[in-house]
Every structure is written in structure tokens, then in C-alpha cells.
Coordinates of C-alpha atoms in Angstrom, one line a residue:
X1 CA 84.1 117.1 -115.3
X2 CA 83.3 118.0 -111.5
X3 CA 80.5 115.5 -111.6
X4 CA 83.0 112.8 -113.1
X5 CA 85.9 113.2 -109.9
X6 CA 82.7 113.3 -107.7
X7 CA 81.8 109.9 -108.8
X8 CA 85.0 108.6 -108.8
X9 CA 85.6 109.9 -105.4
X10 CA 82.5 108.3 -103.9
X11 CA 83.5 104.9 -105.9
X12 CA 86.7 104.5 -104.1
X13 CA 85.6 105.9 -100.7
X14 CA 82.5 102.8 -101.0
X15 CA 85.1 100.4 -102.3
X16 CA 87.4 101.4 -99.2
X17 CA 84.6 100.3 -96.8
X18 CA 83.5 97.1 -98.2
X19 CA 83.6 94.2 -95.1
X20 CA 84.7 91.6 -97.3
X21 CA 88.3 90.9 -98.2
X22 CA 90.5 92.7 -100.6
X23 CA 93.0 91.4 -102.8
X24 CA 96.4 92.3 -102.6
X25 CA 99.3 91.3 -104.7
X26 CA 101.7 89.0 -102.4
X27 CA 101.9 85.7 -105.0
X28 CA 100.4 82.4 -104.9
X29 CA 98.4 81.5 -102.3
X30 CA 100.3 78.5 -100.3
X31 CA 98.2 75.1 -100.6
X32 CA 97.2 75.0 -96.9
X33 CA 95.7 78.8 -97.3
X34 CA 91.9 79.7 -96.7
X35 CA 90.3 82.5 -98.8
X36 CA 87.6 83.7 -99.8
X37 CA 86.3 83.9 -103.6
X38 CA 85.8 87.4 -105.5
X39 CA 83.9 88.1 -108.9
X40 CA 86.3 90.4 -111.3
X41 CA 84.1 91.7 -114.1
X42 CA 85.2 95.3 -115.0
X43 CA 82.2 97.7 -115.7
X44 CA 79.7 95.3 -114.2
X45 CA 77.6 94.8 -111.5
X46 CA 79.4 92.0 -109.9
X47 CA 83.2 93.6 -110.1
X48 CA 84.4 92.8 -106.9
X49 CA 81.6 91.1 -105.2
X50 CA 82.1 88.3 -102.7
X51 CA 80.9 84.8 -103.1
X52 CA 78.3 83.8 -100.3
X53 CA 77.2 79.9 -100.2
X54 CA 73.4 78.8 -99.4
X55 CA 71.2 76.0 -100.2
X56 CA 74.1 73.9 -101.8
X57 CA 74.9 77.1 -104.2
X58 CA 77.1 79.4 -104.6
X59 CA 75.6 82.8 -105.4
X60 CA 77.0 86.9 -105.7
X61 CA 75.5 89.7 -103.7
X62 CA 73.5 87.5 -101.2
X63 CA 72.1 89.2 -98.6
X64 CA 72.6 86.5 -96.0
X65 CA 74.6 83.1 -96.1
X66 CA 72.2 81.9 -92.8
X67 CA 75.3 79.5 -92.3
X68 CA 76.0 78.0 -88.9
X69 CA 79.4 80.3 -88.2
X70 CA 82.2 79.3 -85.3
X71 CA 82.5 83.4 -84.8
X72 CA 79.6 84.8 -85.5
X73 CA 77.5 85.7 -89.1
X74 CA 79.5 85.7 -92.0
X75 CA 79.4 88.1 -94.9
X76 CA 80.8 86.0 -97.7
X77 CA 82.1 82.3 -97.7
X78 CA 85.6 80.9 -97.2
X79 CA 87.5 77.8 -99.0
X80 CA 90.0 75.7 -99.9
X81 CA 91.8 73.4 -101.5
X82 CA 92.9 69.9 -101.3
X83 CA 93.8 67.5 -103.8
X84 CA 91.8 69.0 -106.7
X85 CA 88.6 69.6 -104.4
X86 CA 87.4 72.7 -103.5
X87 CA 85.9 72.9 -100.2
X88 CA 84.0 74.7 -98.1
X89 CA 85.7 75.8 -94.7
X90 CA 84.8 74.3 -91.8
X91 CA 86.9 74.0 -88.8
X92 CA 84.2 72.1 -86.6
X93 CA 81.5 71.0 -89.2
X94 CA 81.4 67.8 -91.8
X95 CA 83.3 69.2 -94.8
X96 CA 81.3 70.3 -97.8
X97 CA 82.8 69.8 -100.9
X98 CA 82.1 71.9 -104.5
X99 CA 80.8 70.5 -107.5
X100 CA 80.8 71.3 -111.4
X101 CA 78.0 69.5 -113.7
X102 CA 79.4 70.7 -117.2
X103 CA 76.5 67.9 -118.7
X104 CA 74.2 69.0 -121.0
X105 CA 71.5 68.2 -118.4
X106 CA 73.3 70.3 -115.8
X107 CA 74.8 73.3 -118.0
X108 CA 77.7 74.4 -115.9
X109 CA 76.0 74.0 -112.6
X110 CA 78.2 74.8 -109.7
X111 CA 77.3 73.5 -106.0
X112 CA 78.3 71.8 -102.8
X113 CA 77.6 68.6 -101.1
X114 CA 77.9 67.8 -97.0
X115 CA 79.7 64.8 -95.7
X116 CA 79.0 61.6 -97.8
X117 CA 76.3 62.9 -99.8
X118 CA 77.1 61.8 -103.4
X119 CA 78.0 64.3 -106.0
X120 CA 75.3 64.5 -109.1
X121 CA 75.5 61.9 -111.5
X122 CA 78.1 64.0 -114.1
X123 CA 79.1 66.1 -111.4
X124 CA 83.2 66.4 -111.4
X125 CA 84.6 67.6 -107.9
X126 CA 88.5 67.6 -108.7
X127 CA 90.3 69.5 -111.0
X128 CA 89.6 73.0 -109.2
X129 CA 92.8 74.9 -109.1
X130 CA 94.2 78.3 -108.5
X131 CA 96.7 79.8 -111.0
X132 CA 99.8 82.1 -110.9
X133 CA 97.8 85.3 -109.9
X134 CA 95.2 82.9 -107.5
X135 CA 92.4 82.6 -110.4
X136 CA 90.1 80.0 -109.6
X137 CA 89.4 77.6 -112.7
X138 CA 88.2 73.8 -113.5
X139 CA 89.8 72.1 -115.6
X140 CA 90.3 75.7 -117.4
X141 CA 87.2 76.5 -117.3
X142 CA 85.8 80.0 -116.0
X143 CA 82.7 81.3 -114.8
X144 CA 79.2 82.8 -115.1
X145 CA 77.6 85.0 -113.3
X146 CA 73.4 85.0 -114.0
X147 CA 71.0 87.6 -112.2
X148 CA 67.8 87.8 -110.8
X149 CA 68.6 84.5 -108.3
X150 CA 67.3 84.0 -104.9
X151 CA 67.1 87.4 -102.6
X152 CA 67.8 89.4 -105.7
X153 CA 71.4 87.5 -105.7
X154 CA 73.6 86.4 -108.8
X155 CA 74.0 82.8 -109.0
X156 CA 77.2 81.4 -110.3
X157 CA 78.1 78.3 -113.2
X158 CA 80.8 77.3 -114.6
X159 CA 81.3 78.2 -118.3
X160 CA 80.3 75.8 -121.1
X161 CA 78.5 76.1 -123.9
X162 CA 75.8 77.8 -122.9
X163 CA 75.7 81.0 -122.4
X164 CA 72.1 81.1 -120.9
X165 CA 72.5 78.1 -118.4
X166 CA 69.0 76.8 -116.8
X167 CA 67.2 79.6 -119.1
X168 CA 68.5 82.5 -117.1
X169 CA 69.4 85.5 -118.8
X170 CA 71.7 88.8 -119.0
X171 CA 74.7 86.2 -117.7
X172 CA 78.1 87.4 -117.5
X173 CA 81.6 85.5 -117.8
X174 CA 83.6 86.2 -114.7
X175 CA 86.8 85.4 -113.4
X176 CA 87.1 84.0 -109.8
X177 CA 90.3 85.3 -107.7
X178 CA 90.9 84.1 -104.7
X179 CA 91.9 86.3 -101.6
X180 CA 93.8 85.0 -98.6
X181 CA 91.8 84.7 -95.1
X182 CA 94.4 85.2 -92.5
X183 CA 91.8 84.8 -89.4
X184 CA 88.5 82.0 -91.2
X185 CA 85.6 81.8 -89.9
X186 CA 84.8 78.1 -89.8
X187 CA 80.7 77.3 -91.0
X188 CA 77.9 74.8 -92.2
X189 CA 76.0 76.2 -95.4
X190 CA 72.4 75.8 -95.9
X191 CA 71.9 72.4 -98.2

């Protein structure tokens, strides 16, 4: 029983220090807001893990974004919305926008593109919205979470029908809350 509070002592102590934003209940986010995107997957590796952006992905427990940052290095990636698009943010870079290709050739793939650079042939780039309690979905769609990624990171898809997108395997649904930014960091990802 000792070793059980001991545990869930350390737990919240390691959760207490974590650089990256918290979530805190204060509504819907208002449409202009920037935030940052956070894995919620009870029991799981990935509960509570920030989203980091690199090489025109989006990825879980990355060790380093090696984005071009306005204030320094970043720990984790900050968005937003606008008109259906989900962007990366940028204050003083060209803007990077998200992509979903939900094809069977592309299996839920979830990416970015920078400036004018087309989106894949079925890629959709609107349709990205936050709900009531700032859940990120497409179209309705959730989110996967697949180990054993670049830098012993967790890439991340958007759910379809497959449950083991690009052959990976040991995936995990996820949902995607977003968590206001009140001071961004403005950067270019790695394409």
C-alpha cells in the first residue's frame, strides 16, 4: 500500500514539472487563440504528451523539434485555426499548414506543408475543428498514436480504418486537446 502512495506521489510531483502546457478548464478556446496540442490516452504511454512537429510530421515525445523559433528552442509545437485549417504558428515565417490523407494509399496520414507547397493528392486540409471541451477532430475523426518513430518518438495519424497505418504496430487511439498559449513562440518546422 506504502509502495502504491509512493508511486502516486512521484506521479504527480513529475506531472507538476512538465515544461509543456497544462490544460485547465476555462471553456472554448476563442477562434484567434494559439495552443498547443496534447495526447489524452489514460494508462498509456502517451497520456499527456505534447505534440512536437519535424520533417513535415507531427510526432509525440520527440526529443527535439530543430524548428527555427522567434524566442528561443521550443519544447512542443503551437497552432491554430483559421477557416477550417489547422496551422502551424508562425509570427515571422511562411505559414505551414496541416494535412489529413484518409486515402487508402495514405492511411490517416497527418502532415504539414510550407507556403504554396501543394497538399498530397487526397490530402484534405479543412475541416479541422475544436469542440466544446477544445478536442481537436477532422471531420470527426480522431487520432492514432504509433511507436517506435523517429528518435524513439510516436508519430501521429488520423483514425480510419486501419488500425496499423503504414505497417506500424502497437497503435493507440488518442484524443487531441488543445491547451491555450497565452505567450507563442512563433517557428519554421523541419520539411
Amino acid at each position: 500500500m506504502q509502495s502504491k502512495a509512493l508511486l502516486a506521489m512521484t506521479w504527480l510531483f513529475l506531472s507538476a514539472c512538465n515544461a509543456a502546457p497544462q490544460a485547465t478548464p476555462s471553456g472554448p478556446l476563442a477562434p484567434s487563440a494559439k495552443f498547443s496540442l496534447m495526447a489524452l490516452r489514460s494508462a498509456s504511454e502517451v497520456h499527456f504528451a505534447s505534440f512536437g512537429a519535424a520533417k513535415s510530421s507531427l510526432f509525440l515525445h520527440l526529443p527535439a523539434q530543430n524548428a527555427s523559433c522567434d524566442a528561443g528552442e521550443a519544447d512542443y509545437a503551437t497552432f491554430y485555426l483559421q477557416d477550417g485549417g489547422l496551422y502551424l504558428y508562425a509570427a515571422s515565417a511562411t505559414p505551414q499548414q496541416l494535412f489529413a490523407d484518409r486515402s487508402g494509399m495514405g492511411q490517416g496520414k497527418l502532415g504539414y506543408t510550407t507556403g504554396a507547397q501543394p497538399a498530397p493528392r487526397n490530402g484534405e486540409r479543412t475541416c479541422f475543428e475544436l469542440d466544446e471541451y477544445n478536442d481537436l477532430t477532422l471531420n470527426g475523426a480522431g487520432f492514432l498514436a504509433c511507436p517506435n518513430s523517429i528518435d524513439g518518438a510516436w508519430s501521429v495519424w488520423v483514425a480510419t480504418d486501419v488500425a496499423q497505418p503504414a505497417g506500424n504496430e502497437g497503435c493507440l487511439g488518442i484524443s487531441v486537446r488543445a491547451v491555450e498559449i497565452s505567450e507563442p513562440n512563433g517557428c519554421a518546422y523541419t520539411e
